[in-house]
Tab-separated table of C-alpha atoms in Angstrom:
chain	number	residue	atom	x	y	z
A	1	UNK	CA	141.033	74.574	260.479
A	2	UNK	CA	139.593	77.893	259.216
A	3	UNK	CA	135.947	78.733	259.043
A	4	UNK	CA	133.833	76.734	256.662
A	5	UNK	CA	132.783	78.461	253.371
A	6	UNK	CA	130.554	76.974	250.656
A	7	UNK	CA	130.356	77.909	247.098
A	8	UNK	CA	127.072	78.991	245.518
A	9	UNK	CA	126.946	75.803	243.368
A	10	UNK	CA	127.431	73.600	246.497
A	11	UNK	CA	131.240	72.779	246.201
A	12	UNK	CA	133.193	73.295	249.358
A	13	UNK	CA	135.910	75.777	249.132
A	14	UNK	CA	137.295	75.533	252.666
A	15	UNK	CA	141.158	74.606	253.081
A	16	UNK	CA	142.821	73.253	255.924
A	17	UNK	CA	146.185	74.730	257.116
A	18	UNK	CA	148.278	71.759	256.778
A	19	UNK	CA	148.118	68.022	255.952
A	20	UNK	CA	147.775	67.073	259.636
A	21	UNK	CA	144.697	69.322	260.045
A	22	UNK	CA	142.697	67.875	257.189
A	23	UNK	CA	139.361	66.470	258.387
A	24	UNK	CA	139.240	63.308	256.479
A	25	UNK	CA	135.637	62.408	257.355
A	26	UNK	CA	134.484	65.748	256.204
A	27	UNK	CA	136.474	65.214	252.956
A	28	UNK	CA	134.833	61.930	252.410
A	29	UNK	CA	131.437	63.323	253.105
A	30	UNK	CA	131.810	66.404	250.800
A	31	UNK	CA	133.209	64.417	247.927
A	32	UNK	CA	130.466	61.577	248.251
A	33	UNK	CA	127.794	64.453	248.208
A	34	UNK	CA	128.998	65.587	244.858
A	35	UNK	CA	129.314	62.101	243.549
A	36	UNK	CA	125.773	61.368	244.491
A	37	UNK	CA	124.566	64.432	242.672
A	38	UNK	CA	126.571	63.231	239.578
A	39	UNK	CA	124.951	59.725	239.723
A	40	UNK	CA	121.467	61.376	239.988
A	41	UNK	CA	122.179	63.625	237.015
A	42	UNK	CA	123.262	60.594	235.040
A	43	UNK	CA	120.128	58.782	235.803
A	44	UNK	CA	118.136	61.737	234.703
A	45	UNK	CA	120.176	62.132	231.488
A	46	UNK	CA	121.342	65.762	232.278
A	47	UNK	CA	124.731	65.708	230.787
A	48	UNK	CA	125.378	69.503	231.120
A	49	UNK	CA	124.800	69.267	234.891
A	50	UNK	CA	127.209	66.281	234.950
A	51	UNK	CA	130.027	68.300	233.370
A	52	UNK	CA	129.382	71.178	235.803
A	53	UNK	CA	129.525	68.858	238.766
A	54	UNK	CA	132.570	67.135	237.436
A	55	UNK	CA	134.182	70.533	237.015
A	56	UNK	CA	133.309	71.434	240.700
A	57	UNK	CA	134.704	68.090	242.050
A	58	UNK	CA	137.962	68.019	240.189
A	59	UNK	CA	138.649	71.651	241.607
A	60	UNK	CA	137.621	70.807	245.161
A	61	UNK	CA	140.237	70.897	247.839
A	62	UNK	CA	138.873	67.856	249.481
A	63	UNK	CA	138.889	65.798	246.405
A	64	UNK	CA	142.503	66.745	245.688
A	65	UNK	CA	143.506	65.774	249.193
A	66	UNK	CA	141.754	62.433	248.910
A	67	UNK	CA	143.518	61.761	245.560
A	68	UNK	CA	146.914	62.576	247.047
A	69	UNK	CA	146.095	60.336	249.991
A	70	UNK	CA	145.190	57.464	247.793
A	71	UNK	CA	148.463	57.447	245.854
A	72	UNK	CA	150.706	57.898	248.977
A	73	UNK	CA	149.080	55.135	250.901
A	74	UNK	CA	148.714	52.312	248.504
A	75	UNK	CA	151.263	49.591	247.508
A	76	UNK	CA	152.884	51.637	244.828
A	77	UNK	CA	153.578	54.694	247.094
A	78	UNK	CA	157.324	53.919	247.018
A	79	UNK	CA	157.477	53.175	243.189
A	80	UNK	CA	158.677	56.268	241.340
A	81	UNK	CA	157.999	57.204	237.694
A	82	UNK	CA	160.477	58.362	235.217
A	83	UNK	CA	161.312	61.538	237.173
A	84	UNK	CA	162.271	59.280	240.228
A	85	UNK	CA	159.972	61.303	242.568
A	86	UNK	CA	158.093	59.878	245.459
A	87	UNK	CA	155.915	61.925	248.023
A	88	UNK	CA	157.180	61.352	251.587
A	89	UNK	CA	156.333	63.402	254.515
A	90	UNK	CA	153.477	65.607	255.256
A	91	UNK	CA	155.113	68.735	253.571
A	92	UNK	CA	155.463	66.853	250.191
A	93	UNK	CA	151.930	65.785	250.482
A	94	UNK	CA	150.612	69.215	251.179
A	95	UNK	CA	152.615	70.741	248.290
A	96	UNK	CA	151.164	67.977	246.085
A	97	UNK	CA	147.624	69.102	246.701
A	98	UNK	CA	148.529	72.625	245.687
A	99	UNK	CA	150.134	71.336	242.414
A	100	UNK	CA	146.968	69.561	241.246
A	101	UNK	CA	145.860	72.075	238.548
A	102	UNK	CA	144.367	71.756	235.083
A	103	UNK	CA	146.092	74.814	233.915
A	104	UNK	CA	149.578	74.164	232.653
A	105	UNK	CA	149.295	70.496	233.362
A	106	UNK	CA	151.234	68.228	231.254
A	107	UNK	CA	151.838	64.674	231.969
A	108	UNK	CA	155.206	62.973	231.737
A	109	UNK	CA	155.991	59.805	229.807
A	110	UNK	CA	155.181	56.416	231.657
A	111	UNK	CA	157.955	54.076	232.767
A	112	UNK	CA	157.446	50.787	230.951
A	113	UNK	CA	158.235	47.493	232.721
A	114	UNK	CA	157.118	43.945	232.038
A	115	UNK	CA	155.582	41.437	234.537
A	116	UNK	CA	155.277	37.733	233.646
A	117	UNK	CA	151.741	36.426	233.092
A	118	UNK	CA	150.497	33.192	234.772
A	119	UNK	CA	151.765	30.910	231.984
A	120	UNK	CA	155.145	32.645	232.304
A	121	UNK	CA	155.678	32.180	228.503
A	122	UNK	CA	154.506	35.838	227.869
A	123	UNK	CA	154.966	39.122	229.724
A	124	UNK	CA	152.404	41.725	230.417
A	125	UNK	CA	153.360	45.358	229.877
A	126	UNK	CA	152.916	47.648	232.824
A	127	UNK	CA	153.258	51.361	232.576
A	128	UNK	CA	154.051	53.447	235.714
A	129	UNK	CA	153.020	57.128	235.810
A	130	UNK	CA	154.726	59.763	237.896
A	131	UNK	CA	153.230	60.706	241.230
A	132	UNK	CA	151.645	63.907	239.911
A	133	UNK	CA	150.117	62.024	237.106
A	134	UNK	CA	148.739	59.283	239.425
A	135	UNK	CA	147.199	61.902	241.555
A	136	UNK	CA	145.569	63.651	238.710
A	137	UNK	CA	144.179	60.334	237.500
A	138	UNK	CA	142.823	59.558	241.113
A	139	UNK	CA	141.232	63.022	241.160
A	140	UNK	CA	139.406	62.612	237.770
A	141	UNK	CA	138.447	59.197	238.723
A	142	UNK	CA	136.474	60.490	241.639
A	143	UNK	CA	134.345	62.432	239.018
A	144	UNK	CA	134.062	59.611	236.556
A	145	UNK	CA	133.308	56.658	238.845
A	146	UNK	CA	129.676	57.797	239.631
A	147	UNK	CA	128.957	57.894	235.886
A	148	UNK	CA	130.693	54.486	235.338
A	149	UNK	CA	128.641	52.819	238.133
A	150	UNK	CA	125.318	54.277	236.900
A	151	UNK	CA	125.784	53.217	233.246
A	152	UNK	CA	127.635	49.893	234.082
A	153	UNK	CA	126.258	46.485	233.012
A	154	UNK	CA	124.138	44.767	235.678
A	155	UNK	CA	126.355	41.740	235.591
A	156	UNK	CA	129.808	43.358	235.537
A	157	UNK	CA	131.828	42.827	238.588
A	158	UNK	CA	135.429	43.686	237.987
A	159	UNK	CA	137.045	46.887	239.267
A	160	UNK	CA	133.900	48.223	240.774
A	161	UNK	CA	133.141	49.556	244.214
A	162	UNK	CA	131.453	46.901	246.380
A	163	UNK	CA	131.848	44.153	243.908
A	164	UNK	CA	134.441	41.341	243.765
A	165	UNK	CA	135.434	38.002	242.256
A	166	UNK	CA	133.091	36.351	244.635
A	167	UNK	CA	130.043	38.268	243.245
A	168	UNK	CA	131.024	37.082	239.776
A	169	UNK	CA	131.393	33.440	240.845
A	170	UNK	CA	128.046	33.439	242.662
A	171	UNK	CA	126.329	34.938	239.659
A	172	UNK	CA	127.760	32.061	237.638
A	173	UNK	CA	126.456	29.670	240.234
A	174	UNK	CA	122.936	31.155	239.938
A	175	UNK	CA	123.093	30.771	236.227
A	176	UNK	CA	124.225	27.189	236.166
A	177	UNK	CA	123.140	25.527	239.187
A	178	UNK	CA	119.486	24.864	238.449
A	179	UNK	CA	118.497	21.374	237.023
A	180	UNK	CA	117.090	23.196	233.841
A	181	UNK	CA	119.915	25.723	233.463
A	182	UNK	CA	121.869	26.342	230.242
A	183	UNK	CA	124.460	23.744	229.519
A	184	UNK	CA	126.711	25.462	227.040
A	185	UNK	CA	129.140	28.296	227.992
A	186	UNK	CA	131.015	30.725	225.695
A	187	UNK	CA	134.105	31.795	227.680
A	188	UNK	CA	135.536	34.843	226.104
A	189	UNK	CA	138.722	36.876	226.786
A	190	UNK	CA	139.802	40.104	224.998
A	191	UNK	CA	143.182	40.171	223.373
A	192	UNK	CA	145.239	42.950	225.078
A	193	UNK	CA	142.130	44.928	226.177
A	194	UNK	CA	143.922	47.896	227.766
A	195	UNK	CA	146.659	48.214	225.010
A	196	UNK	CA	144.165	48.066	222.010
A	197	UNK	CA	141.293	50.354	222.790
A	198	UNK	CA	140.725	52.924	220.190
A	199	UNK	CA	141.833	56.349	221.427
A	200	UNK	CA	139.360	58.210	219.197
A	201	UNK	CA	136.519	56.118	220.578
A	202	UNK	CA	137.580	57.090	224.143
A	203	UNK	CA	137.792	60.717	223.480
A	204	UNK	CA	134.431	60.773	222.010
A	205	UNK	CA	132.602	58.498	224.337
A	206	UNK	CA	134.304	58.762	227.951
A	207	UNK	CA	132.342	61.558	229.752
A	208	UNK	CA	135.268	63.417	231.389
A	209	UNK	CA	137.575	66.376	230.711
A	210	UNK	CA	138.747	65.402	227.273
A	211	UNK	CA	141.777	67.753	227.274
A	212	UNK	CA	143.136	65.948	230.218
A	213	UNK	CA	142.372	62.599	228.813
A	214	UNK	CA	143.901	63.410	225.539
A	215	UNK	CA	147.163	64.449	227.232
A	216	UNK	CA	147.215	61.150	229.104
A	217	UNK	CA	146.729	59.138	225.988
A	218	UNK	CA	149.477	61.152	224.103
A	219	UNK	CA	152.023	60.917	227.010
A	220	UNK	CA	153.813	58.072	225.494
A	221	UNK	CA	156.256	55.815	227.502
A	222	UNK	CA	159.994	55.381	228.060
A	223	UNK	CA	161.555	51.965	227.693
A	224	UNK	CA	165.336	51.302	227.661
A	225	UNK	CA	166.041	55.064	227.737
A	226	UNK	CA	163.962	55.584	224.565
A	227	UNK	CA	160.741	57.430	224.058
A	228	UNK	CA	157.824	55.670	222.298
A	229	UNK	CA	154.635	57.244	221.407
A	230	UNK	CA	151.250	55.667	222.294
A	231	UNK	CA	148.885	55.367	219.233
A	232	UNK	CA	146.252	53.321	220.890
A	233	UNK	CA	145.035	51.889	224.222
A	234	UNK	CA	145.110	53.257	227.749
A	235	UNK	CA	148.140	52.489	229.911
A	236	UNK	CA	147.770	49.352	232.025
A	237	UNK	CA	148.963	50.585	235.472
A	238	UNK	CA	147.198	53.866	235.670
A	239	UNK	CA	144.710	54.628	238.475
A	240	UNK	CA	141.889	55.533	236.095
A	241	UNK	CA	142.640	52.808	233.378
A	242	UNK	CA	140.369	50.050	234.872
A	243	UNK	CA	137.492	52.548	235.011
A	244	UNK	CA	137.923	53.557	231.361
A	245	UNK	CA	138.324	49.933	230.289
A	246	UNK	CA	135.035	49.048	232.176
A	247	UNK	CA	133.205	51.886	230.450
A	248	UNK	CA	134.482	50.662	226.969
A	249	UNK	CA	132.931	47.215	227.606
A	250	UNK	CA	129.700	48.455	229.237
A	251	UNK	CA	126.748	47.738	226.885
A	252	UNK	CA	128.131	44.450	225.890
A	253	UNK	CA	125.473	42.690	227.885
A	254	UNK	CA	122.645	44.595	226.298
A	255	UNK	CA	124.124	44.046	222.854
A	256	UNK	CA	124.023	40.322	223.397
A	257	UNK	CA	120.633	40.237	224.869
A	258	UNK	CA	119.123	42.187	221.935
A	259	UNK	CA	120.882	39.805	219.430
A	260	UNK	CA	119.330	36.721	220.983
A	261	UNK	CA	115.672	35.733	220.279
A	262	UNK	CA	113.434	36.268	223.196
A	263	UNK	CA	112.751	32.474	223.560
A	264	UNK	CA	116.404	31.852	223.696
A	265	UNK	CA	117.316	33.351	227.072
A	266	UNK	CA	121.037	33.748	227.854
A	267	UNK	CA	122.989	34.757	230.878
A	268	UNK	CA	125.943	37.210	230.818
A	269	UNK	CA	128.618	37.561	233.601
A	270	UNK	CA	131.748	39.609	233.189
A	271	UNK	CA	134.770	40.184	235.360
A	272	UNK	CA	137.115	42.963	233.852
A	273	UNK	CA	137.817	41.680	230.449
A	274	UNK	CA	136.886	37.992	231.065
A	275	UNK	CA	133.292	37.084	230.454
A	276	UNK	CA	131.008	34.061	230.142
A	277	UNK	CA	127.713	33.690	228.212
A	278	UNK	CA	125.415	30.666	228.886
A	279	UNK	CA	122.955	29.315	226.379
A	280	UNK	CA	120.757	26.328	225.884
A	281	UNK	CA	122.568	25.135	222.744
A	282	UNK	CA	125.855	25.727	220.945
A	283	UNK	CA	124.049	27.049	217.945
A	284	UNK	CA	122.591	30.063	220.047
A	285	UNK	CA	125.997	30.979	221.045
A	286	UNK	CA	127.588	30.629	217.556
A	287	UNK	CA	124.773	32.166	215.447
A	288	UNK	CA	123.745	35.080	217.741
A	289	UNK	CA	125.873	35.600	220.726
A	290	UNK	CA	129.409	35.609	219.252
A	291	UNK	CA	128.708	37.755	216.092
A	292	UNK	CA	126.990	40.418	218.222
A	293	UNK	CA	129.803	40.444	220.819
A	294	UNK	CA	132.494	40.615	218.106
A	295	UNK	CA	130.886	43.508	216.212
A	296	UNK	CA	130.274	45.461	219.495
A	297	UNK	CA	133.905	45.370	220.579
A	298	UNK	CA	135.311	45.864	217.127
A	299	UNK	CA	133.913	49.341	217.094
A	300	UNK	CA	136.148	50.093	219.962
A	301	UNK	CA	139.220	48.544	218.330
A	302	UNK	CA	139.181	45.290	220.237
A	303	UNK	CA	139.127	41.471	219.417
A	304	UNK	CA	138.741	38.291	221.257
A	305	UNK	CA	141.813	36.081	221.954
A	306	UNK	CA	141.814	32.901	219.980
A	307	UNK	CA	143.775	31.008	222.581
A	308	UNK	CA	141.526	31.722	225.664
A	309	UNK	CA	138.104	31.996	223.964
A	310	UNK	CA	136.119	28.660	223.667
A	311	UNK	CA	132.717	27.106	223.677
A	312	UNK	CA	132.433	24.311	226.107
A	313	UNK	CA	129.685	21.975	227.751
A	314	UNK	CA	129.227	22.274	231.429
A	315	UNK	CA	129.989	18.604	231.975
A	316	UNK	CA	133.417	19.177	230.562
A	317	UNK	CA	134.008	22.207	232.877
A	318	UNK	CA	135.585	25.620	232.442
A	319	UNK	CA	137.596	28.045	234.682
A	320	UNK	CA	136.242	31.442	235.663
A	321	UNK	CA	137.910	33.320	237.565
A	322	UNK	CA	140.291	31.024	239.398
A	323	UNK	CA	137.561	28.402	239.936
A	324	UNK	CA	136.553	25.235	237.981
A	325	UNK	CA	132.909	24.859	237.308
A	326	UNK	CA	131.713	21.397	236.344
A	327	UNK	CA	128.409	19.747	236.445
A	328	UNK	CA	127.856	15.940	237.220
A	329	UNK	CA	124.261	15.083	236.669
A	330	UNK	CA	122.147	17.958	238.184
A	331	UNK	CA	124.858	19.006	240.801
A	332	UNK	CA	127.182	21.853	240.035
A	333	UNK	CA	130.583	21.750	241.550
A	334	UNK	CA	132.762	24.685	241.950
A	335	UNK	CA	136.271	23.851	243.169
A	336	UNK	CA	139.560	25.719	243.103
A	337	UNK	CA	141.412	25.527	239.846
A	338	UNK	CA	144.238	22.838	239.816
A	339	UNK	CA	146.727	25.092	238.428
A	340	UNK	CA	146.057	27.529	241.277
A	341	UNK	CA	146.469	24.881	243.889
A	342	UNK	CA	149.821	23.771	242.292
A	343	UNK	CA	150.931	27.396	242.170
A	344	UNK	CA	150.221	27.956	245.762
A	345	UNK	CA	152.101	24.738	246.711
A	346	UNK	CA	155.114	25.965	244.560
A	347	UNK	CA	155.047	29.434	246.213
A	348	UNK	CA	154.837	27.999	249.799
A	349	UNK	CA	157.588	25.402	249.029
A	350	UNK	CA	159.837	28.180	247.773
A	351	UNK	CA	159.088	30.279	250.855
A	352	UNK	CA	160.026	27.388	253.221
A	353	UNK	CA	163.284	26.686	251.354
A	354	UNK	CA	164.183	30.328	251.206
A	355	UNK	CA	163.715	30.678	254.924
A	356	UNK	CA	165.401	27.433	255.887
A	357	UNK	CA	167.977	29.335	258.000
A	358	UNK	CA	165.752	32.396	258.903
A	359	UNK	CA	163.970	32.962	262.217
A	360	UNK	CA	160.847	30.959	262.455
A	361	UNK	CA	158.503	33.878	263.075
A	362	UNK	CA	159.691	35.450	259.805
A	363	UNK	CA	158.884	32.293	257.947
A	364	UNK	CA	155.491	31.907	259.661
A	365	UNK	CA	154.464	35.506	258.866
A	366	UNK	CA	155.249	35.060	255.203
A	367	UNK	CA	153.386	31.631	254.989
A	368	UNK	CA	150.323	33.027	256.793
A	369	UNK	CA	150.159	36.015	254.337
A	370	UNK	CA	150.071	33.690	251.389
A	371	UNK	CA	147.820	30.997	252.895
A	372	UNK	CA	145.248	33.354	254.522
A	373	UNK	CA	144.713	35.331	251.223
A	374	UNK	CA	144.331	32.282	249.136
A	375	UNK	CA	142.000	30.606	251.640
A	376	UNK	CA	139.775	33.539	252.016
A	377	UNK	CA	139.408	33.795	248.208
A	378	UNK	CA	138.346	30.122	247.803
A	379	UNK	CA	136.357	29.789	250.978
A	380	UNK	CA	133.088	30.282	249.175
A	381	UNK	CA	133.252	27.188	246.950
A	382	UNK	CA	133.767	23.498	247.441
A	383	UNK	CA	137.278	23.709	248.569
A	384	UNK	CA	137.600	21.384	251.619
A	385	UNK	CA	139.592	18.831	249.663
A	386	UNK	CA	141.921	21.389	248.243
A	387	UNK	CA	142.449	23.002	251.676
A	388	UNK	CA	143.268	19.552	253.186
A	389	UNK	CA	145.700	18.706	250.380
A	390	UNK	CA	147.542	22.006	250.907
A	391	UNK	CA	147.620	21.654	254.655
A	392	UNK	CA	149.210	18.180	254.203
A	393	UNK	CA	151.768	19.514	251.739
A	394	UNK	CA	152.642	22.438	254.164
A	395	UNK	CA	153.105	19.990	256.996
A	396	UNK	CA	155.442	17.723	254.979
A	397	UNK	CA	157.567	20.580	253.707
A	398	UNK	CA	157.840	21.915	257.255
A	399	UNK	CA	158.823	18.535	258.591
A	400	UNK	CA	161.333	18.140	255.840
A	401	UNK	CA	162.846	21.471	256.587
A	402	UNK	CA	163.017	20.758	260.330
A	403	UNK	CA	164.794	17.351	259.796
A	404	UNK	CA	167.426	19.305	257.812
A	405	UNK	CA	167.626	22.098	260.297
A	406	UNK	CA	167.938	19.746	263.302
A	407	UNK	CA	169.657	16.650	261.801
A	408	UNK	CA	170.690	15.275	265.327
A	409	UNK	CA	167.265	15.601	267.118
A	410	UNK	CA	164.739	12.983	267.458
A	411	UNK	CA	160.995	12.990	265.999
A	412	UNK	CA	159.702	13.273	269.622
A	413	UNK	CA	161.911	16.384	270.257
A	414	UNK	CA	160.717	18.095	266.945
A	415	UNK	CA	157.079	17.469	267.782
A	416	UNK	CA	157.498	18.873	271.315
A	417	UNK	CA	159.253	22.086	270.186
A	418	UNK	CA	157.282	22.847	266.947
A	419	UNK	CA	153.827	21.310	267.553
A	420	UNK	CA	152.939	22.787	270.892
A	421	UNK	CA	149.373	23.872	270.952
A	422	UNK	CA	145.861	22.176	270.701
A	423	UNK	CA	144.490	20.964	268.389
A	424	UNK	CA	147.642	18.982	267.542
A	425	UNK	CA	149.635	19.248	264.315
A	426	UNK	CA	149.437	23.105	264.270
A	427	UNK	CA	152.906	24.357	263.559
A	428	UNK	CA	153.916	27.045	266.012
A	429	UNK	CA	156.908	28.513	267.699
A	430	UNK	CA	157.483	31.131	270.416
A	431	UNK	CA	159.048	34.448	269.456
A	432	UNK	CA	159.944	37.682	271.251
A	433	UNK	CA	158.251	40.942	270.657
A	434	UNK	CA	158.519	44.351	272.317
A	435	UNK	CA	155.471	43.473	274.608
A	436	UNK	CA	157.048	40.119	275.635
A	437	UNK	CA	156.825	36.535	274.265
A	438	UNK	CA	154.244	35.585	271.543
A	439	UNK	CA	153.278	32.382	269.995
A	440	UNK	CA	153.442	32.253	266.207
A	441	UNK	CA	151.146	29.670	264.405
A	442	UNK	CA	150.910	28.569	260.638
A	443	UNK	CA	147.364	29.124	259.435
A	444	UNK	CA	145.592	25.734	258.666
A	445	UNK	CA	143.348	26.292	255.742
A	446	UNK	CA	140.979	23.652	256.996
A	447	UNK	CA	140.199	25.885	259.961
A	448	UNK	CA	138.978	28.776	257.865
A	449	UNK	CA	135.842	26.825	256.943
A	450	UNK	CA	133.474	27.027	253.914
A	451	UNK	CA	130.934	29.848	253.892
A	452	UNK	CA	128.310	30.728	251.239
A	453	UNK	CA	128.605	34.218	249.746
A	454	UNK	CA	125.601	36.385	249.255
A	455	UNK	CA	125.927	38.095	245.782
A	456	UNK	CA	125.427	41.848	245.651
A	457	UNK	CA	122.210	43.151	244.131
A	458	UNK	CA	122.629	43.689	240.356
A	459	UNK	CA	121.182	47.117	240.351
A	460	UNK	CA	122.922	48.433	243.580
A	461	UNK	CA	124.752	51.643	243.085
A	462	UNK	CA	126.957	53.019	245.880
A	463	UNK	CA	126.448	56.620	244.657
A	464	UNK	CA	122.650	56.402	245.043
A	465	UNK	CA	121.147	57.350	248.443
A	466	UNK	CA	118.639	54.602	248.534
A	467	UNK	CA	121.544	52.046	248.607
A	468	UNK	CA	123.780	53.922	251.117
A	469	UNK	CA	122.631	51.705	254.054
A	470	UNK	CA	122.943	48.572	252.042
A	471	UNK	CA	126.596	49.139	251.103
A	472	UNK	CA	127.341	50.366	254.647
A	473	UNK	CA	125.968	47.028	255.947
A	474	UNK	CA	127.903	44.856	253.452
A	475	UNK	CA	131.078	46.982	254.158
A	476	UNK	CA	130.977	46.854	257.907
A	477	UNK	CA	129.140	43.646	258.700
A	478	UNK	CA	130.971	40.854	256.970
A	479	UNK	CA	128.387	38.263	258.148
A	480	UNK	CA	125.773	40.112	255.923
A	481	UNK	CA	127.829	38.625	252.901
A	482	UNK	CA	128.341	35.119	254.346
A	483	UNK	CA	126.006	32.262	255.006
A	484	UNK	CA	126.504	28.785	256.751
A	485	UNK	CA	127.512	26.143	254.063
A	486	UNK	CA	124.189	24.731	252.667
A	487	UNK	CA	123.543	22.151	249.929
A	488	UNK	CA	122.672	23.430	246.559
A	489	UNK	CA	119.006	22.553	247.039
A	490	UNK	CA	118.749	24.389	250.336
A	491	UNK	CA	120.572	27.462	248.940
A	492	UNK	CA	118.383	27.736	245.818
A	493	UNK	CA	115.252	27.430	248.079
A	494	UNK	CA	116.565	30.090	250.346
A	495	UNK	CA	117.321	32.622	247.441
A	496	UNK	CA	114.001	32.009	245.711
């Protein structure tokens, strides 16, 4: 690496000689330093300084390197846009850093594909940008994220750094678990959030380089070999789109609270474009909450979906997100959604049938990926019964597959060869690797265990120095987010 030089305004101008020589720790440190300065300026309301710092960040070599690294190391790194180009190899990545310039930048149209929704009756449009456009979006997201985090709603948890579905579920638990908690819930879902945001509103209110944003919004998309212009919305599939959508909905919590009388306290929780509002009565939600929310999002060109928006009582239950909330007496039960359990069973069954003649280690790897991810997502709620049901289903499907695979072998032989370890009834086989033999085991969801989740602090900002150690601890010490399974009464006593 060459000698370090620093610009007078504080932006690093040093460049490495090649992709392999980039000091990634230094890059993270320099970019984070500018991001923290942007967040501080937002808190102080110094918008001219914010624009200057964003200008420095989007022209920083380290920020460009991190943007290229992001789009070449995620799951979509092998998916090309309309130009068919992907960046492979260190030379292509190095040239990509040099190509990230604002002057002369012109985004290409998006490649439009459709993916099925959960109900499979409808399809969701997905727009795939070219690699250069993804990298530019990742670069400008680095400058926009500190602004979005500092101005975000306190109870917004979707597509934000350090926050997850588990935080949204825990926030809902805190709002509904008390004996005197609100009993009526308004569950709202925005109709085509990404596709319907008013572009004029975005250009006027999103604090980033408006010329670059305008070019992205006017890029259009190609479907079936034909070009179609985009007249509204931000493309779903872009790197920066979730941040823009979040900023569009930020302020909804405050608008609802202002519309509700002081004596009628409500709780607001949002994950992406799904939100719930709890109230003591149905009239509060219908007279105050719903009109205020409709007026707020209408200014942004949005509306609520009639199919997915409803008012329900807590004893009848509701789903958010992927969990079923229902109260029996004074006890709140949060369990995995039945549709999610059935979907997992179908997926596992299809995997087993698909790999009926494949090597056993390949089947076990695919099964474990599916089961472990689903189990870790639901381990923070009352999921023991669902875990046991799925473990039984997996065992039955594996046993059925083995009987077909070995039609002339006895039950004793099958147990001896495929259930070899303690505790018993853990499906396992021996496979060969480069280092020798290895035992492959199917994950038992019951062994994952149930752990209570500690919700993130509502005001925590990853770009403020006072919260640096807090986020570092939550990121590197997983036990800081997990607690032993407690009763609802013990947990409420602990958090109070």
